[in-house]
Coordinates of C-alpha atoms and ligand atoms in Angstrom, one line a residue:
M3 CA -4.7 -22.1 7.9
P4 CA -8.0 -20.1 7.9
R5 CA -7.6 -16.9 5.9
I6 CA -8.7 -14.7 8.9
L7 CA -5.7 -16.0 10.9
L8 CA -3.3 -15.0 8.1
Y9 CA -4.6 -11.5 8.5
L10 CA -4.7 -11.5 12.4
W11 CA -1.2 -12.8 12.9
P12 CA 0.6 -9.8 11.4
L13 CA -2.2 -7.3 12.3
P14 CA -0.1 -4.9 14.4
V15 CA 2.3 -4.4 11.5
T16 CA -0.7 -4.1 9.1
L17 CA -2.1 -1.3 11.4
L18 CA 1.3 0.5 11.2
G19 CA 1.1 0.1 7.4
M20 CA -2.4 1.5 7.4
L21 CA -1.2 4.5 9.3
V22 CA 1.5 5.1 6.6
A23 CA -1.2 4.5 3.9
L24 CA -3.3 7.2 5.6
L25 CA -0.3 9.6 5.5
A26 CA 0.1 8.8 1.8
R27 CA -3.5 9.4 1.0
G28 CA -3.6 12.6 3.1
S29 CA -0.6 14.0 1.3
G30 CA -1.7 13.5 -2.3
G31 CA -1.3 9.8 -2.7
A32 CA -3.8 7.1 -3.8
W33 CA -5.0 3.7 -2.6
Q34 CA -6.0 0.6 -4.4
R35 CA -6.9 -2.8 -3.2
F36 CA -5.2 -5.6 -5.1
D37 CA -5.4 -9.3 -4.3
G38 CA -6.4 -8.8 -0.6
V39 CA -3.7 -6.2 0.0
L40 CA -4.0 -2.5 0.5
E41 CA -1.6 -0.7 -1.8
A42 CA -0.8 3.0 -1.3
A43 CA 1.2 5.1 -3.8
G44 CA 2.7 8.5 -3.8
G45 CA 2.3 11.2 -1.2
W46 CA 4.7 11.9 1.7
P47 CA 5.7 8.2 2.3
A48 CA 6.9 8.0 -1.4
R49 CA 9.4 10.8 -0.7
L50 CA 10.7 8.8 2.3
L51 CA 11.1 5.6 0.2
Q52 CA 13.0 7.6 -2.5
R53 CA 15.3 9.0 0.2
G54 CA 15.9 5.5 1.2
F55 CA 16.9 3.6 4.4
P56 CA 20.2 2.5 5.9
F57 CA 21.6 -0.6 4.1
S58 CA 18.9 -0.7 1.3
G59 CA 19.1 2.8 0.0
A60 CA 16.1 4.1 -2.1
V61 CA 13.4 1.5 -2.6
A62 CA 10.4 1.4 -4.9
A63 CA 8.0 -0.2 -2.4
I64 CA 7.9 -1.5 1.2
T65 CA 5.6 -4.2 2.7
L66 CA 4.1 -3.7 6.2
G67 CA 1.9 -6.7 6.8
H68 CA -1.0 -6.6 4.4
V69 CA -0.2 -3.0 3.3
V70 CA 2.3 -2.2 0.5
V71 CA 3.5 1.4 0.2
G72 CA 5.0 2.4 -3.1
V73 CA 6.6 5.3 -4.8
S74 CA 3.9 5.3 -7.5
A75 CA 1.2 3.0 -9.0
A76 CA 3.8 1.9 -11.7
A77 CA 6.3 1.1 -8.9
L78 CA 3.6 -1.0 -7.1
A79 CA 2.9 -2.9 -10.3
A80 CA 6.6 -3.5 -11.1
T81 CA 7.4 -4.8 -7.6
R82 CA 4.2 -6.7 -7.0
A83 CA 5.7 -10.2 -7.2
H84 CA 8.5 -9.2 -4.8
E85 CA 6.3 -7.5 -2.3
R86 CA 3.7 -10.3 -2.4
A87 CA 6.5 -12.6 -1.3
H88 CA 7.0 -10.3 1.7
V89 CA 3.2 -10.4 2.4
R90 CA 3.4 -14.2 2.5
Q91 CA 6.4 -13.9 4.9
F92 CA 4.2 -11.7 7.1
E93 CA 1.4 -14.3 6.9
R94 CA 3.9 -17.0 7.9
W95 CA 5.9 -15.2 10.6
G96 CA 3.4 -12.5 11.7
M97 CA 4.6 -9.9 14.1
L98 CA 7.8 -11.9 14.6
M99 CA 8.9 -10.4 11.2
V100 CA 9.7 -7.2 13.1
V101 CA 12.5 -9.1 14.9
L102 CA 13.3 -11.8 12.4
Y103 CA 14.0 -9.4 9.4
P104 CA 16.7 -7.4 11.1
L105 CA 18.1 -10.5 12.7
A106 CA 18.4 -12.1 9.2
G107 CA 20.2 -8.9 8.1
L108 CA 22.6 -9.1 11.0
L109 CA 23.2 -12.8 10.3
A110 CA 24.0 -12.1 6.6
W111 CA 26.4 -9.3 7.7
L112 CA 28.1 -11.6 10.2
R113 CA 28.6 -14.1 7.4
G114 CA 30.4 -11.5 5.4
G115 CA 27.3 -10.7 3.2
H116 CA 25.3 -7.5 2.7
P117 CA 22.7 -6.9 5.4
Y118 CA 20.0 -6.1 2.8
R119 CA 20.8 -7.9 -0.4
D120 CA 21.9 -11.1 1.4
N121 CA 19.1 -11.0 4.0
W122 CA 17.2 -14.4 3.7
F123 CA 13.8 -12.6 3.4
E124 CA 15.0 -10.5 0.5
R125 CA 16.6 -13.5 -1.2
E126 CA 13.3 -15.4 -1.0
A127 CA 11.4 -12.3 -2.3
R128 CA 13.8 -12.0 -5.3
A129 CA 13.4 -15.7 -6.0
A130 CA 9.6 -15.1 -6.2
E131 CA 10.2 -12.4 -8.8
T132 CA 12.1 -14.7 -11.2
A133 CA 9.6 -17.5 -10.5
V134 CA 6.8 -15.3 -11.9
Q135 CA 8.9 -14.3 -14.9
D136 CA 9.7 -17.9 -15.9
Ligands
ZN26 ZN1 12.2 -6.9 -0.5

């Protein structure tokens, strides 16, 4: 698939990510471009990540299309393999991720699993972490 399509397909989510990245930068955070992805660290969004979300609890980083928002630069480096797997998921599923990710969590829960840990998208991302370490 042409590289531009990989960026266009999840673009609405990437734009949301850019908004969060702007909030990070405007509240003391920093940006860096790494491997075709905008990474934002620190600032106000970092406090939100540390407070956590329902099901997942506190997280070190979150991927929104081609934007990854992290607690810190160190957190971005530590979670890069995992979050890049999520970027590839956004490239594969595009905007549909907004629906598919929570659906996968619901499916995991209906099967008796945990909606975050057993979510198919999280399992795939965790598998990418170990693949890099091997
Ligand atoms: Zn994840």
